[in-house]
Amino acid sequence: MNIGILNIQGDVSEHYNFIKKLGKKYNVSPLMVKNNDDLDNICGLIIPGGESTVIYNFLIKNNMYDHIINMNKNGLYIMGTCAGAIILSENTSDERVKGMSLINIKIKRNAYGRQINSFIENINIKDMGNFNAVFIRAPEIEEYKNSELLSEYNNKPVFVRNKNVFALTFHPELTGNPKIHEYFIKQCQE
Ligand code: GLN
């Protein structure tokens, strides 16, 4: 079983290495995804954090945007972290990035300020416990509907789920804690 990492820009290798490390235990392999053919060989897709405008433009240019939406509707699991969550959202309030509407969240880009205002905060995640969450030019989920709230920080959702779609506003690949990747792998395998 392969877990795909969308290989456009951002924290690609960090997610790749994480899945590689967990591979033996869960019988999964990471696969770099750069085109629609790669998508046919995976059961879960991670859209990493990075720069959502760059990721968005690449997906449109390479005809991957609608294909990912269709694959998700046909059962593909997707986890979007930070910029990835922006890509999955319903409303970005920014015409440079149109969300895929795969999860009903309204999200605001760069809500905590610039790179220098990045921070690490200990959050509590449902069924997973404490997690050191790294927020880098993070977006804020302003509203969510028809989704399960898995974690919040400062009374704002930071991790929500809609069936086979997971949206996180922080970077789970940067602290060495495998819980979120393990959770995602297990969901993909169910
Ligand atoms: N601010 C970035 C954006 O809007 C997201 C930052 C991140 O993914 N760490 O695309």
XYZ file of N, CA and C and ligand atoms in Angstrom:
580
model
N 0.837 -1.196 0.000
C 0.000 0.000 0.000
C 0.878 1.255 0.000
N 0.521 2.203 -0.866
C 1.314 3.434 -0.950
C 0.570 4.637 -0.377
N 1.308 5.448 0.328
C 0.800 6.754 0.733
C 1.537 7.784 -0.118
N 0.776 8.567 -0.862
C 1.381 9.557 -1.746
C 1.690 10.857 -1.029
N 2.774 11.472 -1.434
C 3.107 12.807 -0.925
C 3.099 13.723 -2.140
N 2.257 14.701 -2.148
C 2.203 15.618 -3.284
C 3.530 16.368 -3.374
N 4.225 16.113 -4.484
C 5.617 16.572 -4.594
C 5.707 17.810 -5.482
N 5.267 18.928 -4.943
C 5.323 20.170 -5.711
C 6.276 21.147 -5.039
N 6.022 21.390 -3.767
C 6.783 22.423 -3.062
C 6.458 22.275 -1.584
N 7.354 22.733 -0.732
C 7.082 22.719 0.704
C 7.712 21.524 1.403
N 7.066 21.069 2.475
C 7.619 20.032 3.343
C 7.437 18.625 2.776
N 7.852 18.425 1.556
C 7.633 17.146 0.871
C 8.500 16.039 1.481
N 9.806 16.270 1.555
C 10.697 15.198 2.003
C 10.471 14.857 3.473
N 10.050 15.826 4.261
C 9.784 15.551 5.686
C 8.646 14.535 5.830
N 7.573 14.727 5.059
C 6.463 13.762 5.110
C 6.895 12.407 4.534
N 7.648 12.483 3.454
C 8.126 11.256 2.791
C 8.923 10.407 3.789
N 9.858 11.057 4.476
C 10.705 10.323 5.424
C 9.894 9.753 6.585
N 8.881 10.493 6.988
C 8.030 10.027 8.083
C 7.314 8.731 7.694
N 6.737 8.731 6.496
C 6.005 7.536 6.046
C 6.995 6.389 5.842
N 8.178 6.724 5.344
C 9.196 5.696 5.131
C 9.561 5.023 6.461
N 9.727 5.850 7.481
C 10.097 5.339 8.802
C 9.022 4.411 9.369
N 7.761 4.764 9.136
C 6.659 3.963 9.679
C 6.334 2.762 8.790
N 6.964 2.741 7.603
C 6.619 1.759 6.571
C 6.591 0.320 7.025
N 7.639 -0.107 7.703
C 7.747 -1.520 8.104
C 6.604 -1.913 9.027
N 6.407 -1.078 10.029
C 5.403 -1.381 11.045
C 4.004 -1.498 10.435
N 3.695 -0.634 9.479
C 2.326 -0.591 8.944
C 2.212 -1.150 7.530
N 3.332 -1.649 7.000
C 3.310 -2.200 5.663
C 2.853 -1.167 4.618
N 3.461 0.004 4.680
C 3.164 1.048 3.693
C 4.477 1.599 3.122
N 4.371 2.201 1.941
C 5.527 2.870 1.345
C 5.109 4.274 0.927
N 6.047 5.208 1.028
C 5.732 6.544 0.526
C 5.919 6.594 -0.983
N 5.127 7.399 -1.651
C 5.291 7.551 -3.102
C 5.198 9.036 -3.446
N 6.201 9.550 -4.134
C 6.161 10.939 -4.562
C 5.115 11.086 -5.664
N 4.222 12.030 -5.524
C 3.151 12.226 -6.503
C 3.365 13.541 -7.240
N 3.577 13.429 -8.538
C 3.832 14.640 -9.322
C 2.880 14.760 -10.509
N 2.146 13.697 -10.804
C 1.205 13.773 -11.932
C 0.024 12.842 -11.661
N -0.953 12.880 -12.567
C -2.180 12.109 -12.351
C -1.946 10.606 -12.329
N -0.958 10.135 -13.096
C -0.686 8.695 -13.093
C -0.239 8.216 -11.711
N 0.574 9.042 -11.050
C 1.035 8.663 -9.704
C -0.150 8.477 -8.750
N -1.215 9.257 -8.984
C -2.367 9.194 -8.082
C -3.080 7.840 -8.137
N -2.906 7.133 -9.257
C -3.586 5.842 -9.400
C -2.998 4.770 -8.486
N -1.814 5.030 -7.957
C -1.125 3.984 -7.196
C -1.096 4.224 -5.687
N -2.011 5.038 -5.199
C -1.983 5.348 -3.768
C -3.376 5.171 -3.144
N -3.396 4.987 -1.818
C -4.701 4.926 -1.138
C -4.888 6.149 -0.236
N -3.809 6.889 -0.039
C -3.909 8.117 0.753
C -2.951 9.144 0.187
N -3.319 10.414 0.302
C -2.484 11.485 -0.246
C -2.245 12.540 0.837
N -0.986 12.927 0.987
C -0.666 14.029 1.901
C -0.366 15.265 1.058
N -1.061 16.358 1.352
C -0.730 17.632 0.707
C 0.034 18.447 1.750
N 1.339 18.607 1.564
C 2.176 19.221 2.604
C 1.957 20.729 2.739
N 2.483 21.243 3.837
C 2.518 22.693 4.001
C 3.568 23.283 3.091
N 3.415 24.533 2.790
C 4.323 25.222 1.887
C 3.688 26.542 1.500
N 3.539 26.746 0.227
C 2.921 27.981 -0.261
C 1.713 27.584 -1.117
N 0.530 27.883 -0.600
C -0.685 27.366 -1.241
C -0.889 27.907 -2.654
N -0.446 29.135 -2.928
C -0.639 29.678 -4.285
C 0.189 28.868 -5.288
N 1.398 28.492 -4.902
C 2.274 27.717 -5.787
C 1.678 26.323 -6.024
N 1.249 25.691 -4.937
C 0.669 24.346 -5.051
C -0.594 24.401 -5.928
N -1.434 25.389 -5.670
C -2.681 25.550 -6.433
C -2.394 25.708 -7.933
N -1.484 26.616 -8.275
C -1.191 26.870 -9.695
C -0.627 25.639 -10.391
N 0.202 24.900 -9.683
C 0.765 23.673 -10.270
C -0.352 22.660 -10.551
N -1.244 22.490 -9.583
C -2.327 21.503 -9.732
C -3.222 21.850 -10.915
N -3.511 23.128 -11.076
C -4.368 23.561 -12.193
C -3.639 23.317 -13.514
N -2.387 23.764 -13.558
C -1.617 23.674 -14.801
C -1.432 22.221 -15.266
N -1.336 21.313 -14.331
C -1.084 19.909 -14.678
C -2.350 19.046 -14.625
N -3.494 19.697 -14.663
C -4.793 18.994 -14.666
C -4.968 18.027 -13.498
N -4.351 18.355 -12.388
C -4.457 17.448 -11.241
C -5.567 17.877 -10.278
N -5.961 19.119 -10.362
C -6.908 19.682 -9.386
C -8.232 18.898 -9.376
N -8.877 18.811 -10.537
C -10.170 18.112 -10.599
C -10.007 16.605 -10.395
N -8.872 16.090 -10.850
C -8.632 14.652 -10.696
C -8.547 14.272 -9.210
N -7.887 15.095 -8.431
C -7.782 14.818 -6.992
C -9.173 14.882 -6.343
N -9.964 15.859 -6.767
C -11.332 15.968 -6.219
C -12.116 14.687 -6.531
N -12.043 14.249 -7.775
C -12.781 13.034 -8.166
C -12.287 11.806 -7.416
N -10.970 11.710 -7.262
C -10.428 10.549 -6.568
C -10.853 10.543 -5.110
N -10.908 11.707 -4.512
C -11.367 11.783 -3.123
C -12.826 11.334 -3.022
N -13.637 11.744 -3.979
C -15.066 11.344 -3.961
C -15.191 9.840 -4.166
N -14.175 9.251 -4.817
C -14.182 7.795 -5.020
C -13.429 7.051 -3.921
N -13.119 7.729 -2.833
C -12.576 7.023 -1.670
C -11.159 7.343 -1.258
N -10.415 8.105 -2.067
C -9.034 8.415 -1.682
C -9.008 9.263 -0.395
N -8.169 8.837 0.549
C -7.987 9.619 1.770
C -7.006 10.763 1.511
N -7.292 11.931 2.058
C -6.386 13.061 1.867
C -6.158 13.778 3.199
N -4.889 14.045 3.489
C -4.551 14.866 4.655
C -3.823 16.115 4.154
N -4.400 17.263 4.429
C -3.779 18.524 4.038
C -3.282 19.243 5.275
N -1.995 19.589 5.281
C -1.448 20.284 6.437
C -1.086 21.709 6.031
N -1.535 22.669 6.796
C -1.232 24.084 6.587
C -1.630 24.529 5.164
N -0.690 24.763 4.265
C -1.083 25.127 2.897
C -1.998 24.055 2.305
N -1.749 22.797 2.669
C -2.589 21.696 2.187
C -4.031 21.834 2.665
N -4.214 22.316 3.890
C -5.563 22.522 4.421
C -6.272 23.635 3.646
N -5.495 24.634 3.239
C -6.064 25.737 2.446
C -6.585 25.184 1.111
N -5.790 24.310 0.490
C -6.173 23.711 -0.790
C -7.475 22.886 -0.656
N -7.665 22.233 0.482
C -8.843 21.370 0.658
C -10.112 22.129 1.035
N -9.948 23.386 1.437
C -11.057 24.118 2.074
C -12.171 24.514 1.117
N -13.239 25.016 1.716
C -14.412 25.469 0.954
C -14.236 26.935 0.546
N -13.641 27.702 1.459
C -13.567 29.148 1.240
C -12.251 29.685 1.791
N -11.448 30.296 0.914
C -10.148 30.815 1.357
C -10.158 32.344 1.482
N -11.240 32.972 1.038
C -11.323 34.445 0.991
C -10.141 35.037 0.221
N -9.566 34.298 -0.685
C -8.413 34.788 -1.447
C -8.528 34.227 -2.861
N -8.749 35.112 -3.808
C -9.035 34.605 -5.161
C -7.827 33.950 -5.828
N -6.634 34.090 -5.231
C -5.454 33.438 -5.822
C -5.412 31.933 -5.544
N -6.185 31.505 -4.538
C -6.252 30.067 -4.214
C -7.707 29.665 -4.050
N -8.199 28.856 -4.977
C -9.583 28.385 -4.848
C -9.549 27.009 -4.183
N -10.217 26.871 -3.053
C -10.216 25.596 -2.343
C -11.008 24.535 -3.103
N -10.675 23.269 -2.836
C -11.339 22.148 -3.521
C -12.720 21.837 -2.957
N -13.085 22.491 -1.850
C -14.376 22.236 -1.191
C -14.552 20.776 -0.800
N -13.483 20.143 -0.365
C -13.582 18.752 0.075
C -13.871 18.679 1.569
N -13.702 19.790 2.238
C -14.090 19.875 3.651
C -14.676 21.266 3.855
N -15.777 21.287 4.629
C -16.519 22.540 4.725
C -15.907 23.462 5.780
N -14.763 24.044 5.431
C -14.139 25.006 6.338
C -13.891 26.329 5.612
N -14.050 27.397 6.392
C -13.670 28.730 5.894
C -12.325 29.017 6.543
N -11.333 29.331 5.735
C -9.971 29.423 6.253
C -9.342 30.749 5.848
N -8.550 31.309 6.765
C -7.913 32.597 6.474
C -6.406 32.396 6.413
N -5.819 32.725 5.281
C -4.375 32.530 5.100
C -3.578 33.473 6.004
N -2.418 33.022 6.431
C -1.456 33.851 7.189
C -2.110 34.600 8.360
N -3.004 33.908 9.055
C -3.822 34.574 10.069
C -3.025 35.013 11.299
N -1.873 34.395 11.542
C -1.103 34.740 12.749
C 0.051 35.678 12.433
N 0.120 36.144 11.201
C 1.191 37.074 10.847
C 2.236 36.432 9.960
N 3.411 37.021 9.956
C 4.456 36.610 9.028
C 5.294 35.464 9.603
N 6.281 35.033 8.819
C 7.155 33.916 9.205
C 7.693 34.076 10.629
N 8.077 35.294 10.962
C 8.693 35.574 12.261
C 7.710 35.348 13.425
N 6.427 35.336 13.119
C 5.416 35.107 14.154
C 5.036 33.625 14.282
N 5.843 32.764 13.696
C 5.584 31.326 13.811
C 5.794 30.874 15.262
N 5.146 29.794 15.655
C 5.243 29.358 17.057
C 4.948 27.866 17.197
N 5.359 27.334 18.374
C 5.048 25.933 18.695
C 4.144 25.936 19.923
N 3.084 25.166 19.868
C 2.138 25.152 20.977
C 1.729 23.708 21.268
N 1.631 23.396 22.556
C 1.183 22.060 22.908
C -0.342 22.011 22.827
N -0.858 21.148 21.969
C -2.309 21.040 21.824
C -2.758 19.635 22.204
N -4.053 19.501 22.429
C -4.596 18.192 22.751
C -5.444 17.699 21.586
N -5.137 16.510 21.103
C -5.863 15.975 19.951
C -6.721 14.788 20.389
N -7.944 14.783 19.947
C -8.890 13.731 20.315
C -8.294 12.336 20.032
N -8.367 11.475 21.011
C -7.868 10.094 20.917
C -6.358 9.978 20.706
N -5.639 11.090 20.684
C -4.192 11.026 20.487
C -3.435 11.664 21.642
N -4.070 12.573 22.331
C -3.421 13.239 23.462
C -2.604 14.447 23.052
N -1.558 14.698 23.853
C -0.780 15.923 23.637
C 0.083 15.852 22.396
N 0.238 16.997 21.775
C 1.034 17.050 20.546
C 1.660 18.432 20.436
N 2.962 18.469 20.193
C 3.627 19.753 19.982
C 3.381 20.201 18.551
N 2.561 21.214 18.388
C 2.150 21.621 17.044
C 2.948 22.847 16.604
N 3.539 22.728 15.417
C 4.349 23.812 14.862
C 3.487 24.616 13.883
N 3.303 25.890 14.179
C 2.498 26.761 13.311
C 3.436 27.716 12.567
N 3.496 27.590 11.253
C 4.381 28.444 10.445
C 3.539 29.221 9.436
N 3.487 30.500 9.576
C 2.603 31.324 8.718
C 1.269 30.601 8.537
N 0.731 30.184 9.661
C -0.410 29.269 9.629
C -1.707 29.990 9.258
N -2.590 29.248 8.624
C -3.931 29.780 8.394
C -4.799 29.537 9.627
N -5.931 30.196 9.683
C -6.871 29.965 10.783
C -8.193 29.476 10.203
N -8.709 28.420 10.810
C -10.025 27.932 10.405
C -11.058 28.794 11.124
N -11.753 29.611 10.368
C -12.691 30.567 10.972
C -14.053 29.936 11.227
N -14.435 29.018 10.359
C -15.726 28.332 10.532
C -15.587 26.913 10.017
N -16.302 25.989 10.624
C -16.363 24.640 10.061
C -17.766 24.091 10.218
N -18.162 23.288 9.245
C -19.504 22.685 9.255
C -19.396 21.235 8.831
N -20.309 20.423 9.294
C -20.388 19.001 8.885
C -19.046 18.286 9.023
N -18.245 18.695 9.969
C -16.941 18.070 10.144
C -16.735 17.760 11.621
N -15.822 16.825 11.873
C -15.513 16.451 13.247
C -14.325 17.277 13.731
N -14.469 17.889 14.904
C -13.379 18.688 15.463
C -12.428 17.765 16.225
N -11.164 17.709 15.822
C -10.203 16.836 16.495
C -9.281 17.599 17.429
N -9.094 18.891 17.148
C -8.277 19.691 18.062
C -8.507 21.176 17.821
N -8.320 21.943 18.891
C -8.407 23.389 18.739
C -7.327 24.078 19.556
N -7.039 25.295 19.186
C -6.068 26.111 19.907
C -6.654 27.508 19.981
N -6.665 28.094 21.185
C -7.249 29.426 21.351
C -8.692 29.488 20.855
N -9.434 28.429 21.140
C -10.844 28.348 20.724
C -11.069 28.352 19.216
N -10.022 28.077 18.458
C -10.183 27.970 17.001
C -9.786 26.560 16.583
N -10.523 25.950 15.668
C -10.163 24.605 15.211
C -8.793 24.607 14.539
N -7.982 23.603 14.841
C -6.691 23.466 14.145
C -6.563 22.094 13.470
N -7.548 21.225 13.726
C -7.526 19.885 13.133
C -8.981 19.433 13.007
N -9.457 19.318 11.786
C -10.836 18.873 11.575
C -10.867 17.777 10.512
N -11.917 17.003 10.581
C -12.037 15.866 9.667
C -13.439 15.802 9.071
N -13.499 15.548 7.784
C -14.770 15.243 7.135
C -14.589 13.915 6.406
N -15.075 12.856 7.001
C -14.933 11.493 6.443
C -13.485 11.187 6.052
N -13.198 11.151 4.749
C -11.836 10.788 4.317
C -10.962 12.008 4.021
N -11.321 13.148 4.626
C -10.532 14.371 4.434
C -10.114 14.929 5.803
N -8.817 15.184 5.949
C -8.279 15.689 7.212
C -7.590 17.025 6.943
N -7.930 18.039 7.707
C -7.304 19.348 7.506
C -6.679 19.819 8.817
N -5.375 20.107 8.763
C -4.623 20.573 9.944
C -3.965 21.904 9.584
N -3.958 22.836 10.515
C -3.321 24.122 10.196
C -1.860 24.176 10.650
N -1.368 23.064 11.254
C 0.017 23.042 11.724
C 0.814 21.978 10.962
N 2.065 21.812 11.365
C 2.976 20.897 10.651
C 3.289 19.669 11.505
N 2.609 18.542 11.287
C 2.851 17.358 12.123
C 4.150 16.632 11.787
N 4.803 17.025 10.718
C 6.007 16.309 10.250
C 7.280 16.879 10.863
N 7.155 17.915 11.708
C 8.370 18.603 12.156
C 8.816 18.307 13.577
N 8.018 17.566 14.341
C 8.387 17.383 15.744
C 8.814 15.953 16.084
N 8.771 15.064 15.110
C 9.208 13.686 15.373
C 8.140 12.815 16.005
N 6.999 13.384 16.329
C 5.907 12.603 16.916
C 5.084 11.966 15.784
N 5.040 10.626 15.741
C 4.405 9.954 14.591
C 2.887 9.799 14.696
N 2.271 10.247 15.799
C 0.863 9.906 16.048
C -0.076 10.263 14.901
N 0.106 11.439 14.321
C -0.837 11.881 13.279
C -0.636 11.083 11.997
N 0.623 10.820 11.638
C 0.875 10.007 10.445
C 0.361 8.579 10.656
N 0.530 8.067 11.869
C 0.024 6.716 12.167
C -1.497 6.677 12.045
N -2.119 7.690 12.591
C -3.585 7.799 12.528
C -4.048 7.826 11.073
N -3.370 8.624 10.257
C -3.743 8.729 8.839
C -3.563 7.380 8.122
N -2.425 6.746 8.364
C -2.167 5.442 7.725
C -3.267 4.438 8.110
N -3.592 4.414 9.396
C -4.593 3.448 9.871
C -5.949 3.701 9.215
N -6.304 4.985 9.066
C -7.589 5.302 8.417
C -7.573 4.842 6.964
N -6.467 5.059 6.287
C -6.352 4.652 4.878
C -6.482 3.136 4.746
N -6.032 2.427 5.757
C -6.027 0.962 5.684
C -7.384 0.348 6.048
N -8.251 1.132 6.651
C -9.527 0.547 7.109
C -10.451 0.181 5.966
N 1.006 30.864 4.480
C 1.075 29.752 3.604
C 0.033 29.843 2.519
O -0.867 30.576 2.595
C 0.901 28.446 4.361
C 2.061 28.254 5.309
C 2.428 26.839 5.550
O 2.002 25.920 4.873
N 3.282 26.664 6.515
O 0.123 29.135 1.565
